[in-house]
XYZ file of C-alpha atoms in Angstrom:
759
model
C 5.106 34.630 -95.437
C 8.660 33.955 -96.932
C 10.993 31.906 -94.779
C 13.376 28.697 -95.243
C 12.338 25.766 -96.680
C 13.584 23.745 -93.197
C 11.547 26.466 -91.036
C 8.326 26.285 -93.170
C 7.864 22.421 -93.113
C 9.203 22.532 -89.125
C 5.743 24.835 -89.082
C 3.700 22.766 -91.491
C 4.656 19.776 -89.009
C 3.916 21.606 -86.092
C 0.122 22.210 -87.500
C -0.383 18.866 -88.890
C 1.006 17.678 -84.996
C -1.643 20.336 -83.669
C -4.264 18.799 -85.194
C -4.142 15.624 -84.729
C -4.051 15.807 -81.245
C -7.025 17.589 -81.685
C -8.689 15.122 -84.101
C -7.880 12.194 -81.797
C -9.367 14.073 -78.759
C -12.213 15.541 -80.172
C -13.153 11.888 -81.849
C -12.581 10.027 -78.785
C -14.589 11.980 -76.634
C -17.593 12.581 -79.896
C -17.086 8.111 -79.855
C -17.809 8.251 -76.507
C -20.751 11.162 -75.617
C -21.830 12.013 -78.951
C -21.964 15.452 -78.255
C -22.176 17.483 -81.767
C -19.407 20.312 -80.361
C -16.710 17.281 -80.108
C -17.987 16.202 -83.742
C -17.482 20.256 -85.452
C -13.918 20.341 -83.464
C -12.836 17.231 -85.523
C -14.047 18.118 -88.460
C -11.968 21.507 -87.874
C -8.722 19.463 -86.088
C -9.179 16.954 -89.664
C -9.291 19.731 -91.704
C -6.156 21.061 -90.571
C -4.488 18.062 -90.321
C -4.892 16.842 -93.831
C -4.139 20.506 -95.233
C -1.158 20.958 -94.068
C 0.277 17.048 -94.780
C -1.007 18.058 -98.340
C 1.461 21.086 -98.084
C 4.426 18.403 -97.178
C 3.462 16.225 -99.714
C 2.717 18.196 -102.983
C 5.646 19.350 -103.467
C 7.911 15.777 -103.297
C 5.361 14.350 -106.116
C 6.136 17.594 -107.944
C 3.533 19.512 -108.313
C 4.194 23.393 -107.855
C 3.039 25.127 -104.583
C -0.568 27.682 -105.181
C 0.413 31.340 -104.746
C -1.111 32.775 -100.904
C -1.402 29.275 -100.125
C -0.527 29.629 -96.265
C -3.158 33.259 -96.581
C -6.013 30.433 -97.738
C -4.699 27.817 -95.478
C -4.749 30.047 -92.693
C -7.944 32.193 -93.472
C -9.508 28.247 -94.200
C -8.488 27.507 -90.131
C -9.775 30.065 -89.079
C -13.165 29.679 -90.544
C -13.706 26.087 -89.567
C -11.968 26.464 -85.666
C -14.076 29.673 -85.420
C -17.372 27.432 -86.721
C -16.043 24.572 -84.371
C -15.602 26.259 -81.182
C -18.486 29.395 -81.537
C -21.456 27.346 -82.709
C -22.835 28.229 -79.494
C -23.257 32.038 -79.802
C -25.865 31.230 -82.591
C -29.195 31.298 -82.030
C -29.488 28.312 -84.171
C -27.552 25.726 -86.017
C -28.245 27.008 -89.340
C -26.755 30.367 -88.565
C -23.501 28.862 -87.900
C -23.775 26.770 -91.059
C -24.261 29.901 -92.532
C -21.112 31.477 -90.853
C -18.576 28.943 -92.213
C -20.416 29.109 -95.767
C -19.726 32.380 -95.719
C -16.291 32.490 -94.370
C -14.676 29.898 -96.622
C -16.723 31.507 -99.641
C -14.895 35.323 -98.410
C -11.851 32.869 -98.414
C -12.377 31.198 -101.856
C -12.937 34.453 -103.504
C -9.854 36.371 -102.345
C -8.035 33.154 -103.007
C -9.269 33.357 -106.536
C -9.200 37.193 -106.889
C -5.339 36.491 -106.289
C -5.023 33.703 -108.597
C -6.449 36.065 -111.467
C -4.849 39.234 -110.802
C -1.530 37.269 -110.746
C 0.194 34.059 -111.924
C -0.250 30.449 -111.632
C 3.351 29.971 -110.982
C 4.638 30.042 -107.503
C 7.814 31.963 -108.181
C 5.358 34.669 -109.498
C 4.305 37.570 -106.838
C 0.726 38.150 -106.204
C 0.960 41.915 -106.562
C 0.304 44.385 -103.815
C -3.196 43.877 -104.064
C -3.241 40.704 -102.554
C -1.014 42.471 -99.666
C -3.695 44.241 -98.854
C -6.919 41.875 -99.387
C -5.187 38.948 -97.696
C -4.842 40.842 -94.316
C -8.095 42.156 -94.534
C -10.259 39.778 -94.894
C -8.121 37.547 -91.508
C -8.990 41.420 -89.813
C -12.712 40.077 -90.464
C -12.558 36.510 -89.770
C -11.051 37.347 -86.182
C -13.007 39.890 -86.085
C -16.610 38.005 -86.512
C -14.583 35.154 -83.654
C -13.733 37.621 -81.040
C -17.072 39.212 -81.297
C -18.801 36.203 -81.250
C -16.690 35.321 -78.454
C -17.257 38.582 -76.445
C -21.214 38.327 -76.936
C -21.776 35.130 -75.678
C -18.708 35.501 -72.928
C -20.434 33.646 -70.741
C -20.481 30.333 -72.468
C -16.937 30.465 -73.138
C -13.963 30.052 -71.373
C -10.719 33.089 -72.001
C -8.732 30.711 -73.130
C -11.045 30.578 -76.816
C -10.693 33.635 -76.488
C -6.813 34.642 -75.848
C -6.692 31.987 -78.624
C -8.137 33.853 -81.345
C -6.530 37.285 -79.585
C -3.104 35.405 -80.038
C -3.839 34.723 -83.457
C -5.223 38.151 -84.324
C -2.187 39.502 -82.745
C 0.523 37.594 -84.497
C -1.645 39.340 -87.843
C -1.104 42.834 -86.755
C 2.674 42.336 -85.819
C 3.113 41.370 -89.667
C 1.627 44.582 -91.006
C 4.274 46.648 -88.496
C 6.725 44.701 -90.270
C 7.451 42.263 -88.138
C 6.271 39.604 -90.496
C 7.732 36.123 -88.747
C 5.070 37.224 -86.043
C 2.130 36.284 -88.008
C 3.216 32.310 -88.353
C 4.250 32.608 -84.638
C 0.821 33.774 -83.607
C -1.227 31.446 -85.616
C 1.510 28.349 -84.030
C 0.769 29.915 -80.407
C -3.063 29.775 -80.989
C -3.007 26.390 -81.714
C -2.031 25.189 -78.147
C -4.631 26.987 -76.880
C -7.340 25.515 -79.165
C -5.712 22.151 -77.816
C -5.981 23.263 -74.187
C -8.973 24.744 -73.832
C -10.276 21.565 -75.930
C -8.460 19.014 -73.167
C -10.136 21.918 -70.862
C -13.691 20.984 -72.397
C -13.360 17.300 -71.812
C -12.199 17.302 -68.272
C -15.094 19.888 -67.515
C -17.593 17.272 -69.184
C -15.595 14.352 -67.378
C -16.190 16.454 -63.729
C -20.035 17.203 -64.827
C -20.003 13.545 -65.952
C -18.953 12.739 -62.522
C -21.385 15.020 -60.913
C -24.213 13.372 -62.768
C -22.896 10.012 -61.443
C -22.913 11.070 -58.124
C -26.082 12.433 -58.255
C -27.312 9.308 -59.763
C -25.605 7.457 -57.425
C -26.774 9.477 -54.397
C -30.451 9.244 -55.775
C -30.122 5.593 -56.002
C -28.629 5.474 -52.600
C -32.027 7.446 -51.198
C -34.500 5.326 -53.081
C -32.565 2.353 -51.986
C -33.043 3.648 -48.386
C -36.817 4.650 -49.425
C -37.242 1.174 -50.818
C -36.086 -0.411 -47.808
C -38.037 1.770 -45.442
C -41.212 0.836 -47.744
C -40.270 -2.477 -47.400
C -39.745 -1.729 -43.628
C -43.087 -0.497 -43.031
C -44.614 -2.763 -45.432
C -42.863 -5.615 -42.503
C -44.424 -4.016 -40.285
C -47.683 -3.443 -41.339
C -48.027 -6.874 -42.488
C -45.914 -8.583 -39.102
C -49.871 -8.282 -38.179
C -53.269 -7.598 -37.930
C -53.835 -6.975 -34.208
C -55.106 -2.731 -34.972
C -52.041 -1.388 -31.856
C -49.705 -3.114 -32.783
C -50.062 -2.536 -36.549
C -50.062 0.909 -35.138
C -47.571 0.914 -32.811
C -44.945 -0.515 -35.171
C -46.178 1.684 -38.283
C -45.468 5.197 -36.330
C -42.078 3.903 -35.327
C -41.360 2.687 -39.096
C -41.976 5.784 -40.540
C -40.821 8.380 -37.893
C -37.711 6.286 -38.689
C -37.825 6.640 -42.106
C -38.112 10.758 -42.681
C -35.798 11.222 -39.563
C -38.812 12.106 -37.338
C -38.333 13.128 -33.607
C -41.906 11.776 -32.953
C -45.071 10.921 -34.861
C -48.691 10.615 -33.571
C -51.134 8.297 -35.583
C -54.816 10.304 -35.228
C -57.306 8.321 -35.751
C -61.406 9.982 -36.390
C -63.724 8.882 -33.906
C -66.691 6.819 -34.729
C -69.294 9.288 -32.401
C -67.919 12.637 -33.736
C -66.137 13.600 -37.411
C -64.839 16.611 -35.708
C -62.787 14.291 -33.103
C -59.949 12.515 -33.539
C -57.914 10.399 -30.330
C -54.388 9.951 -30.491
C -54.212 5.532 -31.590
C -50.563 4.979 -31.437
C -47.368 7.697 -30.607
C -43.330 7.348 -30.892
C -40.978 10.030 -29.766
C -37.168 9.846 -29.733
C -35.649 13.158 -27.742
C -32.457 13.526 -25.144
C -30.254 10.654 -24.920
C -33.411 7.758 -24.658
C -35.958 6.716 -26.776
C -39.696 6.408 -25.466
C -42.003 4.122 -27.478
C -45.337 4.578 -26.170
C -48.338 3.028 -28.330
C -50.556 3.388 -25.348
C -50.675 6.295 -23.971
C -51.542 6.692 -20.516
C -54.962 8.286 -21.045
C -56.619 8.409 -24.567
C -55.868 11.870 -26.388
C -58.740 13.643 -28.209
C -58.082 16.511 -30.886
C -60.504 18.559 -31.909
C -60.656 19.336 -35.475
C -61.232 23.058 -35.320
C -58.347 23.948 -32.708
C -56.069 22.497 -34.977
C -56.299 24.246 -38.509
C -53.481 22.512 -40.258
C -54.710 19.599 -39.477
C -58.001 19.906 -40.311
C -57.324 21.342 -43.629
C -55.486 18.163 -44.096
C -57.785 15.510 -43.408
C -60.641 17.916 -45.054
C -58.469 18.262 -48.425
C -56.641 15.529 -48.204
C -53.958 17.052 -49.208
C -50.107 16.634 -47.459
C -48.969 19.893 -45.097
C -45.391 20.833 -44.497
C -45.736 23.119 -41.708
C -41.579 24.580 -41.291
C -42.392 27.756 -39.774
C -43.209 28.533 -36.150
C -46.685 30.405 -36.410
C -47.382 27.167 -38.088
C -46.101 24.027 -36.193
C -46.737 26.074 -32.459
C -50.436 24.792 -32.757
C -49.090 21.181 -31.920
C -47.897 23.002 -28.522
C -51.248 21.499 -26.918
C -51.700 18.497 -28.325
C -47.497 17.697 -27.139
C -48.608 18.913 -23.178
C -51.554 16.579 -23.199
C -49.191 13.743 -23.113
C -46.238 15.387 -21.616
C -44.051 15.406 -24.232
C -41.083 18.452 -25.264
C -41.934 21.310 -27.392
C -43.421 21.327 -31.056
C -41.055 21.907 -34.299
C -41.125 21.102 -37.675
C -43.875 19.283 -38.566
C -45.673 16.746 -41.296
C -49.166 16.178 -41.349
C -49.654 13.142 -43.747
C -53.380 12.840 -44.526
C -54.851 8.759 -43.983
C -57.807 7.765 -46.551
C -58.593 4.633 -48.302
C -60.499 4.751 -51.354
C -61.517 8.312 -50.577
C -62.712 7.554 -47.155
C -60.930 9.315 -44.810
C -59.441 7.616 -42.026
C -56.913 9.830 -39.759
C -53.811 11.514 -40.085
C -49.477 10.962 -39.173
C -48.191 14.111 -37.880
C -44.334 13.638 -37.594
C -42.149 16.283 -36.660
C -38.685 17.600 -34.906
C -38.006 18.412 -31.374
C -37.384 22.246 -32.268
C -35.683 24.263 -35.067
C -33.164 21.505 -35.602
C -33.665 20.890 -39.246
C -36.621 20.831 -41.485
C -38.995 18.517 -43.931
C -38.002 18.419 -47.195
C -39.762 17.450 -50.733
C -38.071 14.204 -50.255
C -39.389 13.686 -46.990
C -42.524 14.633 -48.194
C -42.499 11.820 -50.916
C -41.569 8.920 -49.138
C -44.401 9.788 -46.240
C -46.607 10.079 -49.559
C -45.625 6.599 -50.448
C -45.696 5.425 -47.426
C -48.802 6.471 -46.040
C -51.057 4.173 -48.716
C -49.871 1.079 -47.148
C -50.313 2.903 -44.031
C -54.252 2.949 -44.943
C -54.626 -0.105 -45.921
C -53.527 -1.841 -43.274
C -55.330 0.204 -40.783
C -57.993 -0.365 -43.278
C -57.259 -4.099 -43.322
C -56.492 -4.388 -39.232
C -60.246 -2.546 -38.688
C -61.711 -5.115 -41.127
C -59.827 -7.521 -39.162
C -61.156 -6.302 -36.070
C -64.493 -6.552 -37.227
C -64.132 -10.195 -38.414
C -62.508 -11.293 -35.459
C -65.322 -9.563 -33.481
C -68.192 -10.728 -35.250
C -66.654 -14.229 -35.497
C -66.659 -13.981 -31.609
C -69.957 -12.676 -31.548
C -71.451 -16.009 -33.469
C -69.108 -18.416 -31.554
C -70.912 -17.243 -28.608
C -73.795 -17.383 -29.810
C -73.179 -20.677 -30.994
C -72.088 -21.810 -27.366
C -74.941 -20.351 -26.283
C -77.122 -22.510 -29.494
C -75.427 -25.615 -28.362
C -75.509 -25.277 -24.515
C -79.979 -24.246 -25.756
C -79.908 -27.286 -27.728
C -78.471 -29.485 -25.064
C -80.595 -28.245 -22.213
C -83.833 -28.516 -24.891
C -82.647 -31.891 -25.402
C -81.882 -32.603 -22.155
C -85.548 -31.756 -21.273
C -86.591 -33.271 -24.161
C -85.130 -36.169 -22.760
C -86.316 -36.072 -19.377
C -90.300 -35.812 -21.014
C -92.572 -38.399 -20.232
C -94.689 -37.761 -22.816
C -93.386 -39.181 -26.495
C -92.482 -36.515 -28.699
C -91.957 -36.734 -32.584
C -90.490 -33.794 -35.070
C -91.306 -34.042 -38.214
C -89.428 -31.487 -41.000
C -91.674 -30.103 -43.752
C -91.388 -33.088 -46.030
C -93.573 -34.893 -43.219
C -90.545 -37.120 -42.387
C -89.661 -37.398 -38.401
C -86.188 -36.009 -37.527
C -86.427 -35.978 -34.127
C -87.959 -38.298 -31.520
C -87.242 -38.569 -27.480
C -87.146 -41.947 -25.529
C -90.371 -41.558 -24.653
C -91.523 -41.538 -27.848
C -89.501 -44.848 -28.573
C -91.456 -46.460 -25.806
C -94.894 -45.568 -26.444
C -94.750 -46.101 -30.128
C -92.399 -49.314 -29.404
C -89.794 -48.513 -32.211
C -86.313 -47.735 -31.956
C -85.376 -44.438 -32.410
C -83.340 -44.766 -35.027
C -85.549 -46.846 -37.201
C -88.086 -43.652 -36.282
C -85.842 -41.472 -37.868
C -86.540 -40.686 -41.319
C -90.180 -42.148 -41.588
C -93.225 -40.588 -42.539
C -95.198 -39.489 -40.292
C -98.589 -40.154 -42.157
C -99.238 -43.172 -40.256
C -99.457 -41.332 -37.035
C -101.708 -38.805 -38.438
C -104.089 -40.487 -39.868
C -104.475 -42.752 -37.003
C -104.760 -39.190 -35.262
C -107.394 -37.719 -37.121
C -109.247 -40.949 -37.744
C -109.524 -40.881 -33.983
C -110.318 -37.627 -33.749
C -113.352 -37.212 -35.525
C -114.502 -40.306 -34.471
C -114.684 -39.071 -30.946
C -114.118 -35.402 -31.325
C -111.685 -34.394 -29.334
C -108.613 -32.276 -30.095
C -106.092 -34.770 -28.047
C -107.467 -38.508 -28.949
C -107.024 -41.395 -27.460
C -106.236 -44.420 -30.400
C -105.351 -47.943 -30.311
C -101.179 -48.055 -31.547
C -100.576 -52.054 -31.177
C -101.648 -53.124 -27.477
C -101.314 -49.325 -26.313
C -104.063 -47.270 -25.664
C -102.527 -43.664 -26.631
C -103.616 -39.914 -26.554
C -102.016 -37.415 -28.829
C -102.052 -34.432 -30.808
C -99.855 -33.100 -34.344
C -99.963 -29.467 -34.759
C -97.781 -27.641 -37.479
C -95.317 -25.539 -36.864
C -95.007 -22.134 -38.615
C -92.828 -19.170 -38.908
C -94.384 -15.713 -38.124
C -95.209 -15.060 -41.617
C -96.821 -18.669 -41.897
C -94.192 -20.534 -43.123
C -94.401 -24.126 -42.696
C -91.641 -25.656 -41.191
C -92.758 -29.025 -40.122
C -95.190 -30.792 -37.407
C -94.596 -32.062 -33.738
C -96.839 -34.660 -32.329
C -97.329 -35.221 -28.928
C -97.828 -39.000 -27.155
C -98.906 -40.250 -23.961
C -99.281 -43.522 -23.042
C -103.114 -43.878 -21.283
C -103.558 -47.816 -21.083
C -104.295 -47.954 -17.445
C -105.681 -44.240 -17.008
C -108.154 -45.559 -20.112
C -108.826 -49.322 -17.892
C -109.583 -47.170 -14.726
C -111.358 -44.503 -16.700
C -113.740 -47.243 -17.986
C -113.677 -48.960 -14.438
C -115.046 -45.921 -13.041
C -117.273 -46.078 -15.655
C -118.572 -49.458 -14.885
C -119.153 -48.967 -11.437
C -121.056 -45.736 -11.638
C -123.128 -46.880 -14.062
C -123.758 -49.886 -11.865
C -124.184 -48.245 -8.973
C -126.480 -45.555 -10.187
C -128.988 -48.401 -12.210
C -128.479 -50.185 -8.537
C -129.229 -47.075 -6.597
C -132.163 -45.626 -8.705
C -134.103 -48.913 -7.726
C -134.254 -48.197 -4.252
C -134.973 -44.320 -5.131
C -137.424 -44.888 -7.212
C -139.702 -47.258 -4.140
C -138.697 -44.768 -1.490
C -140.547 -41.968 -3.941
C -143.169 -44.250 -4.668
C -143.984 -45.126 -0.906
C -144.004 -41.161 0.356
C -146.248 -40.171 -2.568
C -148.804 -43.625 -1.433
C -148.451 -42.111 2.228
C -148.564 -38.214 1.523
C -152.484 -39.747 -0.688
C -153.455 -41.219 2.709
C -153.135 -44.953 1.600
C -152.380 -45.582 5.004
C -154.329 -43.259 6.437
C -154.943 -39.908 7.477
C -151.402 -38.190 8.406
C -150.991 -34.930 10.253
C -149.874 -31.267 8.325
C -146.055 -32.250 9.747
C -145.838 -35.574 8.183
C -147.468 -34.029 4.923
C -144.090 -31.778 5.369
C -141.697 -34.608 6.262
C -143.315 -36.776 3.257
C -142.598 -33.571 1.160
C -139.332 -33.443 2.077
C -138.270 -37.301 1.471
C -140.116 -36.722 -2.523
C -138.087 -33.506 -2.794
C -134.961 -35.259 -2.134
C -135.453 -38.453 -3.487
C -135.783 -36.352 -6.560
C -132.815 -34.673 -6.152
C -130.895 -38.110 -5.592
C -132.557 -39.071 -8.837
C -131.297 -36.130 -10.673
C -128.005 -36.381 -9.170
C -127.951 -40.369 -10.673
C -128.928 -39.297 -13.624
C -126.335 -37.101 -14.190
C -123.643 -39.469 -13.060
C -124.790 -41.908 -15.951
C -124.984 -39.327 -18.586
C -121.372 -37.865 -17.105
C -120.339 -41.622 -17.234
C -121.788 -41.856 -21.275
C -120.052 -38.546 -22.038
C -117.102 -39.840 -20.771
C -117.369 -43.049 -22.883
C -119.074 -41.446 -25.911
C -121.833 -43.946 -25.681
C -125.043 -41.657 -24.946
C -128.267 -43.683 -25.928
C -131.108 -41.556 -26.921
C -134.273 -43.566 -28.045
C -136.022 -40.659 -29.725
C -140.166 -41.209 -30.013
C -142.689 -38.474 -29.440
C -142.238 -36.228 -26.359
C -145.620 -34.243 -24.890
C -143.080 -30.738 -24.463
C -146.196 -29.741 -21.934
C -145.979 -32.544 -20.246
C -142.611 -32.245 -19.315
C -142.167 -29.082 -18.497
C -145.476 -28.915 -16.259
C -143.797 -32.101 -14.272
C -140.201 -30.500 -13.818
C -141.733 -27.317 -12.378
C -144.026 -29.345 -10.543
C -141.067 -31.451 -8.799
C -139.001 -27.822 -8.404
C -141.594 -25.578 -6.465
C -140.393 -26.915 -2.664
C -136.870 -25.733 -4.347
C -138.460 -22.799 -5.519
C -140.296 -22.336 -2.420
C -137.126 -22.517 -0.095
C -135.763 -18.970 -1.767
C -139.457 -17.338 -2.064
C -138.885 -17.792 -5.656
C -141.676 -17.544 -8.703
C -141.348 -20.889 -10.517
C -144.051 -20.593 -13.614
C -144.531 -22.257 -17.072
C -145.814 -20.996 -20.152
C -146.232 -23.369 -22.985
C -149.288 -22.883 -25.324
C -151.515 -25.652 -26.001
C -151.341 -27.360 -28.955
C -147.512 -27.161 -29.012
C -146.088 -29.536 -31.670
C -144.383 -32.942 -30.113
C -140.740 -32.852 -29.994
C -138.893 -35.839 -31.265
C -136.500 -37.562 -28.533
C -135.842 -39.417 -25.246
C -138.084 -38.150 -23.113
C -135.783 -39.133 -19.818
C -132.880 -37.081 -21.410
C -134.882 -33.631 -22.420
C -136.866 -33.834 -18.345
C -132.589 -34.263 -17.560
C -132.291 -31.134 -19.772
C -134.358 -29.254 -18.161
C -133.762 -30.453 -14.513
C -130.058 -28.939 -14.647
C -131.779 -25.363 -16.515
C -133.894 -25.053 -13.602
C -131.245 -26.312 -10.814
C -128.721 -23.665 -12.464
C -131.715 -20.754 -12.011
C -132.801 -21.811 -9.008
C -129.180 -21.701 -7.447
C -128.249 -18.476 -8.805
C -131.800 -16.476 -9.065
C -131.395 -14.565 -5.115
C -134.765 -14.598 -3.317
C -138.015 -13.378 -4.290
C -136.806 -13.177 -7.764
C -138.982 -15.111 -10.794
C -137.826 -18.387 -12.974
C -140.630 -18.741 -16.091
C -139.816 -21.870 -18.316
C -141.535 -21.968 -21.685
C -141.685 -23.661 -25.178
C -142.469 -22.532 -28.760
C -142.345 -23.834 -32.550
C -140.035 -23.135 -34.759
C -138.659 -23.607 -38.240
C -134.488 -23.218 -38.097
C -131.662 -23.812 -40.879
C -130.309 -27.166 -40.159
C -126.699 -28.849 -41.643
C -128.628 -29.405 -44.422
C -129.909 -25.880 -45.492
C -133.034 -26.926 -45.756
C -135.635 -25.089 -42.924
C -136.431 -28.164 -40.052
C -138.921 -27.392 -37.051
C -137.820 -27.519 -33.941
C -139.322 -27.150 -30.148
C -137.483 -24.241 -28.400
C -137.621 -24.875 -24.710
C -135.842 -21.528 -22.929
C -135.757 -21.066 -18.727
C -135.362 -17.199 -17.832
C -134.053 -15.900 -14.384
C -133.897 -12.853 -12.848
C -130.665 -13.964 -11.308
C -126.951 -12.699 -11.870
C -125.877 -12.133 -15.476
C -123.512 -13.849 -17.002
C -120.452 -11.594 -18.924
C -120.085 -12.613 -22.202
C -116.401 -13.806 -22.196
C -118.439 -16.308 -19.865
C -120.996 -17.015 -21.894
C -119.539 -20.281 -23.835
C -117.226 -21.499 -20.807
C -120.165 -21.977 -18.764
C -121.050 -25.012 -20.567
C -117.637 -26.460 -20.326
C -117.509 -29.080 -17.170
C -116.601 -27.941 -13.767
C -116.716 -24.654 -14.881
C -118.169 -22.379 -12.286
C -118.237 -18.417 -13.895
C -117.448 -15.744 -11.198
C -119.743 -14.103 -9.262
C -121.691 -13.182 -5.635
C -123.177 -16.807 -5.779
C -121.009 -18.520 -6.799
C -119.976 -19.868 -3.111
C -123.664 -20.077 -2.489
C -124.677 -21.808 -5.111
C -123.266 -24.765 -4.583
C -123.432 -28.061 -7.556
C -120.753 -30.051 -9.047
C -120.547 -27.495 -12.434
C -121.623 -30.049 -14.321
C -125.183 -29.688 -15.188
C -124.678 -26.805 -17.602
C -122.116 -29.299 -19.440
C -124.655 -32.433 -19.363
C -127.320 -30.235 -20.524
C -125.547 -29.634 -23.678
C -124.270 -32.866 -24.458
C -127.228 -34.366 -24.164
C -128.683 -31.373 -26.383
C -125.849 -31.793 -29.191
C -127.183 -36.145 -28.879
C -130.480 -34.755 -30.312
C -129.068 -32.871 -33.289
C -130.719 -29.338 -31.029
C -128.072 -26.604 -29.702
C -128.032 -25.294 -26.383
C -127.367 -21.191 -26.263
C -127.649 -18.650 -23.368
C -128.965 -15.048 -23.520
C -127.503 -12.400 -20.614
C -128.385 -9.045 -19.676
C -126.872 -7.179 -16.584
C -129.440 -6.538 -13.936
C -132.031 -8.476 -15.825
C -130.981 -11.752 -15.667
C -130.464 -14.787 -18.487
C -132.097 -16.901 -20.276
C -130.905 -20.548 -21.383
C -132.585 -21.876 -24.604
C -131.877 -25.525 -26.393
C -133.892 -27.047 -28.949
C -135.128 -30.627 -30.262
C -136.464 -31.450 -33.233
C -139.848 -31.563 -33.746
C -141.727 -35.161 -34.208
C -142.530 -35.504 -37.650
C -146.611 -35.714 -38.223
């Protein structure tokens, strides 16, 4: 490839300049993007630059040119450029390295053969062998390069293939007798490589620009999504009122995904297959309609909306962009007077695996569809929506409970005020103590009765009051005893307060100032006792004189006179019995019944009592008999009281036994257990009648004062209702007991015991 020295120098300078340009572009791009392909181009350009500069510098330092050096340089350049630009055509990076190594080895081998067969001196021609070997070698390298380019044509530009093709055509022209075209073909390929490199750099810049634009758009979209999330977050946290929250959420989510309408459907509590429209938002035409509270609550049955049912049950988002999918929502639109259906997005709302309902978004008609970005944004928004709905419901529940508790508290306070007012208005003193026996409550009456201010009374132990009550109850045998408290006489009672399960809550004591009543009672009792004793004396005289007259002490009397005297005697005995009862009642109330115990002949007392009641029995044609065995042991008691007991029992029997009935009195001795659990001898006296029976529930009550059992003879019998109560008090004063046995259709038997006199 002979050429003038100036032409060769220019040739080498152009090649060096091309290598420098390539090196600058490739190295700078590799420094910026660290792409491996630019590193390869930079290495190939560096080899080109250094090799051409070396060719220019060696002759100037006295080193002769190597034979076939231009063939060698062109072969090395072709090998490195093939490796740098066409490495993508090979399957693996290792194959590109092998290709470079093989190409360099081929060039080195041909160069070595030329040097061995020729002379090392530059002016010595290599011979005809080299003229054939080098073109063949370069043809082989060009063929490999063009083959790789054609093999993976979509990966490379046409400029790259044109560069290799131009170089190959220059080689063909040299073989055809135009050797100067070889150098021109090589030179023409270098600018193509430069342009290819520049085009690749521009393509990368465009790619980087597209990526940057995509990143910017993604960042903008993320920013918008974050803004929508922030807007929804502000909407759901601005209020805890559920209707307000749903109203704001429906609008915020619809605007976030550019939807024309939005429904928030919540599950109904009464039916898991039913939802109600809690809020909806719509924008169509040229007006905005925002209705969070529909004119009527629209109900949605899940079986009528398969997509909605699928989304809620499966907890999966559903995109309905096809008409056959979203047409099912037309019924819901018609119910709410909204326009035709369009593409829809169904997002289930649930919190902690618990379904709450669904958010349904849609567009009017077929104007646009929902994409993956809308689905992702909606999925991100629904977590806040579910949390806000759950929080709002929790707040609503807590608010309702708070209102309910406030109402209960108001009612309790009102009741407490009323109870306090009632407590303060009670004339009786009321004292309430805790389970620790400390006074916690007292009314004004308690202050007055106990003579202690309320402030001092609160916190005091109730034991003092309890001890006074207990001592009085034991001494007087009453449930509401009267005891002395200072200069007052107080009647009181105290009882524990317990829960239904028996838990002790405290104690309550009720007091009444009965000082005046007790004084009046004592005055009455004294008056009755005085009058009774004053009446008994003249009655005794009347009875005695009537008996004397009936016995003929003043002369003979006619039967009619005898009858009159008998009536006088009978009524006198009745008056004496009434007076004795009055005295007994007075003693009962004072608790001062006195028993003058001595041996008493029960047989005589019974026969005397029966004899005195014979006229009364005769008036009703009753049979009144006694049956007392001879030799009955005497009783130890007060004969006057025992006679009074018998008189009351006989009066009761005669009053309640119908005409032509029978009353029997008998007595017997019995050995009964006493309080000491040792048998003791008693005399048992019984009065049996054939009168009306006594119901079992009345058999204990008839011994109470003024109690009268309900029967047909109650009104006819009359009486004071004190006879049996007096009898029981007198019997108990003797240490005995009294009871009744009654059988329907047979009658009743009243029995009492009096201790037998010891021999």
